[in-house]
CSV table of C-alpha atoms in Angstrom, one decimal:
chain,number,residue,atom,x,y,z
H,529,MET,CA,162.3,13.2,36.2
H,530,ARG,CA,165.2,13.9,33.9
H,531,VAL,CA,167.3,17.0,34.8
H,532,VAL,CA,170.3,18.5,33.1
H,533,VAL,CA,172.7,20.5,35.3
H,534,VAL,CA,175.1,22.8,33.5
H,535,GLY,CA,178.2,23.6,35.4
H,536,ALA,CA,180.2,21.1,37.6
H,537,GLY,CA,181.4,23.7,40.1
H,538,PHE,CA,180.5,23.5,43.8
H,539,VAL,CA,177.0,24.8,43.1
H,540,GLY,CA,176.1,22.8,40.0
H,541,PHE,CA,177.7,19.5,41.2
H,542,ALA,CA,176.2,19.7,44.7
H,543,ASN,CA,172.7,20.3,43.1
H,544,ALA,CA,173.3,17.4,40.7
H,545,LEU,CA,174.2,15.0,43.6
H,546,VAL,CA,171.2,16.0,45.7
H,547,LEU,CA,168.7,15.8,42.8
H,548,ALA,CA,170.1,12.4,41.9
H,549,ARG,CA,169.8,11.3,45.5
H,550,GLY,CA,166.2,12.4,45.4
H,551,GLY,CA,165.4,10.1,42.5
H,552,CYS,CA,166.0,12.3,39.5
H,553,GLU,CA,167.9,11.1,36.4
H,554,VAL,CA,170.7,13.7,36.2
H,555,VAL,CA,173.1,14.6,33.5
H,556,VAL,CA,175.9,17.1,34.3
H,557,VAL,CA,177.3,19.3,31.5
H,558,ASP,CA,180.7,21.0,31.7
H,559,VAL,CA,183.3,22.3,29.3
H,560,ASP,CA,186.1,20.8,31.5
H,561,ALA,CA,186.8,17.4,29.9
H,562,GLY,CA,188.6,16.3,33.1
H,563,LYS,CA,185.5,16.9,35.2
H,564,VAL,CA,183.3,15.1,32.6
H,565,ASP,CA,185.6,12.1,32.7
H,566,ARG,CA,185.7,12.0,36.5
H,567,ILE,CA,181.9,12.1,36.8
H,568,ASN,CA,181.5,9.4,34.2
H,569,ARG,CA,183.9,7.2,36.3
H,570,GLY,CA,181.9,7.8,39.4
H,571,VAL,CA,184.5,10.1,41.0
H,572,SER,CA,183.4,13.3,42.9
H,573,VAL,CA,184.7,16.6,41.6
H,574,LEU,CA,184.3,18.1,45.0
H,575,GLU,CA,186.6,17.2,48.0
H,576,GLU,CA,183.8,17.6,50.5
H,577,VAL,CA,183.2,14.5,52.6
H,578,GLU,CA,179.5,14.5,52.0
H,579,ALA,CA,180.0,15.0,48.2
H,580,VAL,CA,182.2,11.9,48.1
H,581,SER,CA,179.7,9.9,50.2
H,582,VAL,CA,176.6,10.9,48.1
H,583,MET,CA,178.6,10.3,44.9
H,584,ALA,CA,179.0,6.7,46.0
H,585,GLU,CA,175.3,6.3,46.4
H,586,VAL,CA,174.0,7.8,43.1
H,587,SER,CA,174.3,7.4,39.4
H,588,LEU,CA,175.4,10.5,37.4
H,589,SER,CA,176.5,10.9,33.8
H,590,ALA,CA,178.2,13.8,32.2
H,591,SER,CA,178.6,15.4,28.8
H,592,ALA,CA,180.6,18.3,27.3
H,593,VAL,CA,177.8,19.4,25.0
H,594,LEU,CA,174.5,20.8,26.3
H,595,ALA,CA,172.6,20.4,23.0
H,596,ASP,CA,173.2,16.6,23.0
H,597,VAL,CA,171.4,16.0,26.3
H,598,VAL,CA,168.5,18.5,26.5
H,599,ALA,CA,166.1,16.3,24.5
H,600,GLY,CA,163.8,14.5,27.0
H,601,ALA,CA,164.8,16.6,30.0
H,602,GLU,CA,162.1,18.4,32.0
H,603,GLY,CA,164.5,20.9,33.4
H,604,VAL,CA,167.9,22.5,32.7
H,605,VAL,CA,169.6,23.9,35.8
H,606,VAL,CA,172.2,26.5,34.9
H,607,ALA,CA,175.0,27.0,37.4
H,608,THR,CA,177.8,28.5,35.2
H,609,PRO,CA,180.2,31.2,36.4
H,610,THR,CA,179.2,34.8,36.3
H,611,ASP,CA,182.5,36.5,37.0
H,612,TYR,CA,182.7,40.2,37.7
H,613,ASP,CA,184.0,42.2,34.8
H,614,PRO,CA,186.1,45.1,36.1
H,615,VAL,CA,185.8,46.9,32.8
H,616,SER,CA,182.0,46.9,32.6
H,617,GLY,CA,181.5,46.9,36.3
H,618,ARG,CA,179.0,44.1,35.9
H,619,PHE,CA,178.7,40.3,36.0
H,620,ASP,CA,179.6,38.5,32.8
H,621,THR,CA,176.3,36.6,32.3
H,622,SER,CA,177.1,35.5,28.7
H,623,SER,CA,177.4,31.8,29.7
H,624,VAL,CA,174.0,31.8,31.4
H,625,GLU,CA,172.4,33.4,28.5
H,626,GLU,CA,174.0,31.0,26.0
H,627,CYS,CA,172.9,28.0,28.0
H,628,ALA,CA,169.3,29.2,28.1
H,629,ARG,CA,169.4,29.9,24.4
H,630,VAL,CA,170.7,26.5,23.5
H,631,ALA,CA,168.3,24.6,25.8
H,632,LEU,CA,165.3,26.5,24.5
H,633,SER,CA,166.3,26.1,20.9
H,634,VAL,CA,166.4,22.3,21.4
H,635,ASP,CA,163.2,22.2,23.4
H,636,PRO,CA,161.1,25.4,23.7
H,637,GLY,CA,159.0,23.7,26.4
H,638,VAL,CA,161.9,22.8,28.7
H,639,SER,CA,162.2,24.7,32.0
H,640,VAL,CA,165.4,26.7,32.5
H,641,VAL,CA,166.3,27.3,36.1
H,642,VAL,CA,169.1,29.8,36.7
H,643,ARG,CA,171.1,29.2,39.8
H,644,SER,CA,174.1,31.4,38.8
H,645,THR,CA,174.2,34.7,40.6
H,646,VAL,CA,172.9,37.5,38.2
H,647,PRO,CA,172.2,41.2,38.4
H,648,VAL,CA,168.8,42.5,39.4
H,649,GLY,CA,166.5,42.5,36.3
H,650,PHE,CA,168.6,39.9,34.4
H,651,THR,CA,166.0,37.1,34.4
H,652,GLU,CA,163.2,39.5,33.3
H,653,GLY,CA,165.3,40.7,30.4
H,654,LEU,CA,166.4,37.2,29.4
H,655,ARG,CA,162.8,36.1,29.1
H,656,VAL,CA,162.2,39.1,26.7
H,657,ARG,CA,165.3,38.5,24.7
H,658,LEU,CA,164.7,34.8,24.2
H,659,GLY,CA,160.9,35.1,23.9
H,660,SER,CA,160.2,32.5,26.6
H,661,ASP,CA,158.4,32.5,29.9
H,662,ARG,CA,160.1,29.1,30.8
H,663,ILE,CA,163.0,30.8,32.6
H,664,VAL,CA,163.1,31.1,36.4
H,665,PHE,CA,165.7,32.4,38.8
H,666,VAL,CA,166.4,30.4,41.9
H,667,PRO,CA,169.3,31.7,44.1
H,668,GLU,CA,171.5,29.3,45.9
H,669,PHE,CA,172.9,29.9,49.4
H,670,LEU,CA,175.7,27.3,49.6
H,671,ARG,CA,178.9,27.5,51.6
H,672,GLU,CA,182.1,26.4,49.9
H,673,GLY,CA,183.2,23.2,51.7
H,674,HIS,CA,179.7,22.5,52.8
H,675,ALA,CA,177.7,22.7,49.5
H,676,VAL,CA,176.1,19.3,49.6
H,677,HIS,CA,175.2,19.6,53.2
H,678,ASP,CA,173.6,23.0,52.5
H,679,CYS,CA,171.6,21.4,49.6
H,680,LEU,CA,170.3,18.7,52.0
H,681,TYR,CA,169.7,21.1,54.9
H,682,PRO,CA,168.9,24.5,53.3
H,683,SER,CA,168.5,27.6,55.3
H,684,ARG,CA,165.7,28.5,53.0
H,685,VAL,CA,164.5,28.0,49.4
H,686,VAL,CA,163.8,31.2,47.5
H,687,VAL,CA,162.2,31.0,44.0
H,688,GLY,CA,161.8,34.0,41.8
H,689,ASP,CA,158.6,33.0,40.0
H,690,ARG,CA,155.1,33.2,41.4
H,691,GLY,CA,153.6,31.0,38.6
H,692,GLU,CA,153.3,27.3,38.1
H,693,LEU,CA,156.9,26.9,37.0
H,694,GLY,CA,158.2,28.5,40.2
H,695,GLN,CA,155.9,26.5,42.4
H,696,GLY,CA,157.0,23.3,40.7
H,697,PHE,CA,160.7,23.9,41.2
H,698,ALA,CA,160.1,24.9,44.8
H,699,GLN,CA,158.4,21.6,45.4
H,700,LEU,CA,161.2,19.7,43.7
H,701,LEU,CA,163.9,21.4,45.7
H,702,THR,CA,162.2,20.8,49.0
H,703,SER,CA,161.3,17.2,48.2
H,704,VAL,CA,165.0,16.3,47.8
H,705,CYS,CA,166.1,17.8,51.1
H,706,ALA,CA,166.8,15.7,54.1
H,707,HIS,CA,163.8,17.1,56.0
H,708,PRO,CA,161.3,18.6,53.5
H,709,ASP,CA,158.8,19.6,56.1
H,710,GLN,CA,161.3,21.9,57.8
H,711,VAL,CA,162.3,24.0,54.8
H,712,GLN,CA,161.1,27.6,54.7
H,713,VAL,CA,160.1,28.6,51.2
H,714,VAL,CA,159.9,32.1,49.8
H,715,VAL,CA,158.2,32.4,46.4
H,716,THR,CA,158.5,35.9,44.9
H,717,GLY,CA,159.3,37.8,41.6
H,718,SER,CA,162.5,37.3,39.8
H,719,ARG,CA,163.9,40.8,40.6
H,720,GLU,CA,163.2,40.3,44.3
H,721,ALA,CA,164.9,36.9,44.3
H,722,GLU,CA,167.9,38.4,42.5
H,723,ALA,CA,168.1,41.2,45.1
H,724,VAL,CA,167.8,38.6,48.0
H,725,LYS,CA,171.0,36.8,46.7
H,726,LEU,CA,173.1,40.0,46.3
H,727,PHE,CA,172.0,41.6,49.6
H,728,ALA,CA,172.4,38.3,51.5
H,729,ASN,CA,176.0,37.9,50.4
H,730,SER,CA,176.8,41.6,50.9
H,731,TYR,CA,175.6,41.4,54.5
H,732,LEU,CA,177.9,38.4,55.1
H,733,ALA,CA,180.8,40.4,53.6
H,734,LEU,CA,179.8,43.3,55.8
H,735,ARG,CA,179.9,41.1,58.9
H,736,VAL,CA,183.3,39.8,58.0
H,737,ALA,CA,184.6,43.3,57.4
H,738,TYR,CA,183.1,44.6,60.7
H,739,PHE,CA,184.8,42.0,62.9
H,740,ASN,CA,188.0,42.4,61.0
H,741,GLU,CA,187.9,46.1,61.8
H,742,VAL,CA,187.3,45.3,65.4
H,743,ASP,CA,190.4,43.1,65.3
H,744,THR,CA,192.4,45.8,63.5
H,745,PHE,CA,191.5,48.3,66.3
H,746,ALA,CA,192.5,45.7,68.9
H,747,LEU,CA,195.8,45.1,67.2
H,748,SER,CA,196.6,48.8,67.0
H,749,GLN,CA,195.7,49.4,70.7
H,750,GLY,CA,197.2,46.3,72.2
H,751,LEU,CA,193.8,44.9,73.2
H,752,ASP,CA,192.6,41.3,73.5
H,753,ALA,CA,190.6,41.0,70.4
H,754,GLY,CA,188.9,37.8,71.6
H,755,ALA,CA,187.6,39.4,74.7
H,756,VAL,CA,186.3,42.4,72.8
H,757,ILE,CA,184.5,40.2,70.2
H,758,ALA,CA,183.1,37.9,72.9
H,759,GLY,CA,181.7,40.9,74.8
H,760,ILE,CA,180.1,42.2,71.6
H,761,GLY,CA,178.6,38.8,70.6
H,762,LEU,CA,176.8,38.3,73.9
H,763,ASP,CA,174.2,40.8,72.8
H,764,PRO,CA,171.6,38.4,71.3
H,765,ARG,CA,170.9,40.9,68.5
H,766,ILE,CA,174.4,40.4,67.3
H,767,GLY,CA,175.3,36.8,68.3
H,768,ASP,CA,178.4,34.8,68.8
H,769,PHE,CA,178.7,33.6,65.2
H,770,TYR,CA,180.3,34.5,61.9
H,771,ASN,CA,182.7,36.7,63.8
H,772,ASN,CA,186.1,35.1,63.5
H,773,PRO,CA,188.7,37.6,62.2
H,774,SER,CA,190.5,36.8,59.0
H,775,PHE,CA,192.6,38.4,56.2
H,776,GLY,CA,189.3,39.6,54.6
H,777,TYR,CA,186.3,38.0,52.8
H,778,GLY,CA,187.2,36.0,49.8
H,779,GLY,CA,186.2,33.0,47.7
H,780,TYR,CA,184.2,33.1,44.5
H,781,CYS,CA,181.0,34.8,45.7
H,782,LEU,CA,181.4,37.6,48.2
H,783,PRO,CA,183.9,39.8,46.4
H,784,LYS,CA,182.1,39.8,43.1
H,785,ASP,CA,178.6,40.0,44.5
H,786,THR,CA,179.4,43.1,46.6
H,787,LYS,CA,180.9,44.8,43.6
H,788,GLN,CA,177.8,43.9,41.5
H,789,LEU,CA,175.5,45.3,44.2
H,790,GLU,CA,177.5,48.5,44.3
H,791,ALA,CA,177.1,48.9,40.6
H,792,THR,CA,173.4,48.2,40.9
H,793,TYR,CA,173.1,51.1,43.2
H,794,GLU,CA,174.2,53.5,40.5
H,795,GLY,CA,172.1,56.7,41.0
H,796,ILE,CA,170.8,55.5,44.3
H,797,PRO,CA,172.2,57.0,47.6
H,798,GLN,CA,174.3,54.6,49.7
H,799,ASN,CA,177.4,54.4,51.8
H,800,LEU,CA,177.6,51.0,53.3
H,801,ILE,CA,178.0,48.8,50.2
H,802,SER,CA,180.9,50.9,48.9
H,803,ALA,CA,182.6,50.7,52.2
H,804,VAL,CA,182.3,46.9,52.3
H,805,VAL,CA,183.8,46.7,48.8
H,806,ARG,CA,186.8,48.7,49.9
H,807,ALA,CA,187.2,47.1,53.4
H,808,ASN,CA,189.3,44.2,52.1
H,809,GLU,CA,192.0,46.5,50.7
H,810,THR,CA,192.4,48.1,54.1
H,811,ARG,CA,192.4,44.9,56.0
H,812,GLN,CA,195.1,43.3,53.7
H,813,SER,CA,197.3,46.3,54.2
H,814,VAL,CA,196.9,46.0,58.0
H,815,ILE,CA,197.8,42.3,57.9
H,816,ALA,CA,200.8,42.7,55.7
H,817,ALA,CA,202.2,45.6,57.8
H,818,ASP,CA,201.8,43.5,61.0
H,819,VAL,CA,203.6,40.5,59.4
H,820,LEU,CA,206.4,42.8,58.1
H,821,SER,CA,206.9,44.2,61.7
H,822,ARG,CA,208.1,40.7,62.7
H,823,GLY,CA,211.3,41.3,60.6
H,824,ALA,CA,211.3,37.9,59.0
H,825,SER,CA,213.7,37.1,56.2
H,826,VAL,CA,211.4,34.5,54.6
H,827,VAL,CA,207.7,34.7,54.9
H,828,GLY,CA,205.8,31.4,54.3
H,829,VAL,CA,202.2,31.4,53.3
H,830,HIS,CA,200.4,28.2,54.3
H,831,ARG,CA,197.5,27.6,52.0
H,832,LEU,CA,195.8,30.0,49.6
H,833,ILE,CA,192.3,28.6,50.3
H,834,MET,CA,189.9,30.7,52.5
H,835,LYS,CA,188.0,27.8,54.1
H,836,ALA,CA,188.7,24.4,55.5
H,837,GLY,CA,187.3,21.6,53.3
H,838,SER,CA,187.6,23.6,50.1
H,839,ASP,CA,190.1,23.5,47.3
H,840,ASN,CA,189.1,26.8,45.8
H,841,PHE,CA,191.2,29.9,46.2
H,842,ARG,CA,189.6,32.2,43.6
H,843,SER,CA,189.6,35.8,44.8
H,844,SER,CA,191.3,34.7,48.1
H,845,SER,CA,192.2,37.7,50.3
H,846,VAL,CA,195.5,35.9,50.9
H,847,PHE,CA,196.7,37.0,47.5
H,848,GLY,CA,196.3,40.7,48.5
H,849,VAL,CA,198.5,40.0,51.6
H,850,ILE,CA,201.1,38.3,49.4
H,851,GLU,CA,201.1,41.2,46.9
H,852,ARG,CA,201.7,43.7,49.7
H,853,LEU,CA,204.5,41.6,51.3
H,854,ARG,CA,206.3,41.3,48.0
H,855,ALA,CA,205.9,45.0,47.2
H,856,ALA,CA,207.6,45.7,50.5
H,857,GLY,CA,210.5,43.5,49.4
H,858,ALA,CA,209.8,40.4,51.5
H,859,THR,CA,210.8,37.0,50.2
H,860,VAL,CA,207.6,34.9,50.2
H,861,ILE,CA,207.2,31.1,49.7
H,862,VAL,CA,203.9,29.3,49.5
H,863,PHE,CA,202.7,25.9,50.5
H,864,GLU,CA,199.5,24.9,48.6
H,865,PRO,CA,199.1,21.2,47.7
H,866,SER,CA,196.3,21.9,45.2
H,867,VAL,CA,198.6,24.0,43.0
H,868,GLY,CA,200.4,22.2,40.2
H,869,GLU,CA,202.7,25.1,39.2
H,870,SER,CA,206.1,25.8,40.8
H,871,VAL,CA,205.3,29.5,41.0
H,872,VAL,CA,202.1,31.2,42.0
H,873,ALA,CA,201.5,35.0,42.5
H,874,GLY,CA,205.2,35.5,41.9
H,875,CYS,CA,206.2,33.2,44.8
H,876,GLU,CA,208.0,29.8,44.9
H,877,VAL,CA,205.6,27.0,45.6
H,878,VAL,CA,207.3,24.6,48.1
H,879,LYS,CA,205.8,21.1,47.7
H,880,ASP,CA,207.2,19.5,50.8
H,881,LEU,CA,205.5,20.7,54.0
H,882,ASP,CA,208.5,19.9,56.3
H,883,GLN,CA,210.8,21.9,54.0
H,884,PHE,CA,208.4,24.7,53.9
H,885,LYS,CA,208.2,24.9,57.7
H,886,ARG,CA,212.0,24.9,58.0
H,887,ARG,CA,212.6,27.6,55.4
H,888,ALA,CA,210.0,30.1,56.7
H,889,ASP,CA,210.8,32.4,59.5
H,890,VAL,CA,207.1,33.4,59.9
H,891,ILE,CA,204.2,31.3,58.6
H,892,VAL,CA,201.2,33.2,57.6
H,893,THR,CA,197.9,31.3,57.6
H,894,ASN,CA,194.3,32.6,57.3
H,895,ARG,CA,193.0,29.7,59.3
H,896,ARG,CA,194.9,27.6,61.9
H,897,SER,CA,195.8,24.0,60.9
H,898,ALA,CA,196.9,21.0,62.8
H,899,ASP,CA,199.7,20.7,60.2
H,900,LEU,CA,201.4,23.6,61.9
H,901,ALA,CA,201.1,22.5,65.5
H,902,ASP,CA,204.8,21.7,65.7
H,903,VAL,CA,205.8,25.2,64.6
H,904,ASP,CA,203.2,27.2,66.5
H,905,ASP,CA,205.9,29.8,67.5
H,906,LYS,CA,206.3,30.7,63.8
H,907,VAL,CA,202.6,30.9,63.0
H,908,TYR,CA,201.0,34.3,62.2
H,909,THR,CA,197.2,34.2,62.0
H,910,ARG,CA,194.2,36.3,63.1
H,911,ASP,CA,192.1,33.2,63.6
H,912,LEU,CA,190.8,33.4,67.1
H,913,TYR,CA,188.4,30.5,67.2
H,914,GLY,CA,189.9,27.8,64.9
H,915,ARG,CA,186.9,27.8,62.6
H,916,ASP,CA,185.7,29.5,59.4
């Protein structure tokens, strides 16, 4: 089976690797010439250990032009960005729509599988606009830093099409998993599948926000946050997981998906979703104030990424903390090896870790790192458990 995957981000590339591992002939399409070149040279565009391992086992090719590679493909998987547009208050789905249009113009019989996150009702509308029933929405539930693992061992497969097209893609996705017989599959309508994705991510953001507010209370009252959270988590209905305090939820998905869901609720009564959207602003202010109370002359920020094993810091809550520190007049320096620039977010980027540790009076880090073990007395973090 020949499959074209559009988008070499963590979703698209992870899907491409696992489909190729499962026996498909896969072509990856991306506008980034550097990614196209790396893929054609057999180099992974993700830093994940499993991505590098699988890349060494499979054969992938890449192209910069979708129209050049659609012919002969049975399916086109679209995993392009759908960034949140603060002006319209909605996702920018233009890249998804253009990919579907191009694919169907080359081959009206090709199946277009949308894995980008979209608003509720988008797929239904796209079918009407393009005059095709060959479009299906299949949400992804991948964690940054663990995308390939989550493709191989999915928590579930949700397919937004009850017809033959949806059934076929559900079978394909389960067949390429490590344990196909253990995968739970939900086949439903496109609007329901779109809602599953937005509500799932908003719940994760809600859980992050909740335990951050527990931690904020503990900070303000001089309590042992770890003891409070441990006691809460012993209730099996709550559980001792996804409860590690942080500077706020971040990354590519949760911030934009919660905002899109809030916009989708227009005209529908709700309180929780709006509160979740605003929770990060409050948390970042709390963190910045606590750091400033240390009276440091130079504040060092160690890494902009939100999760271990990831090189992505889009929409990282760390930026909100930096903004507040600088607004209060603090001198802030940053150590982030994945940044090529000498200045980021208005701060000097220090390339040498030892120099960074010497210059900083307080080192702010969202997650603990072995790199900072020798300066533990300088480290400021709310990471209680040493995990994401």
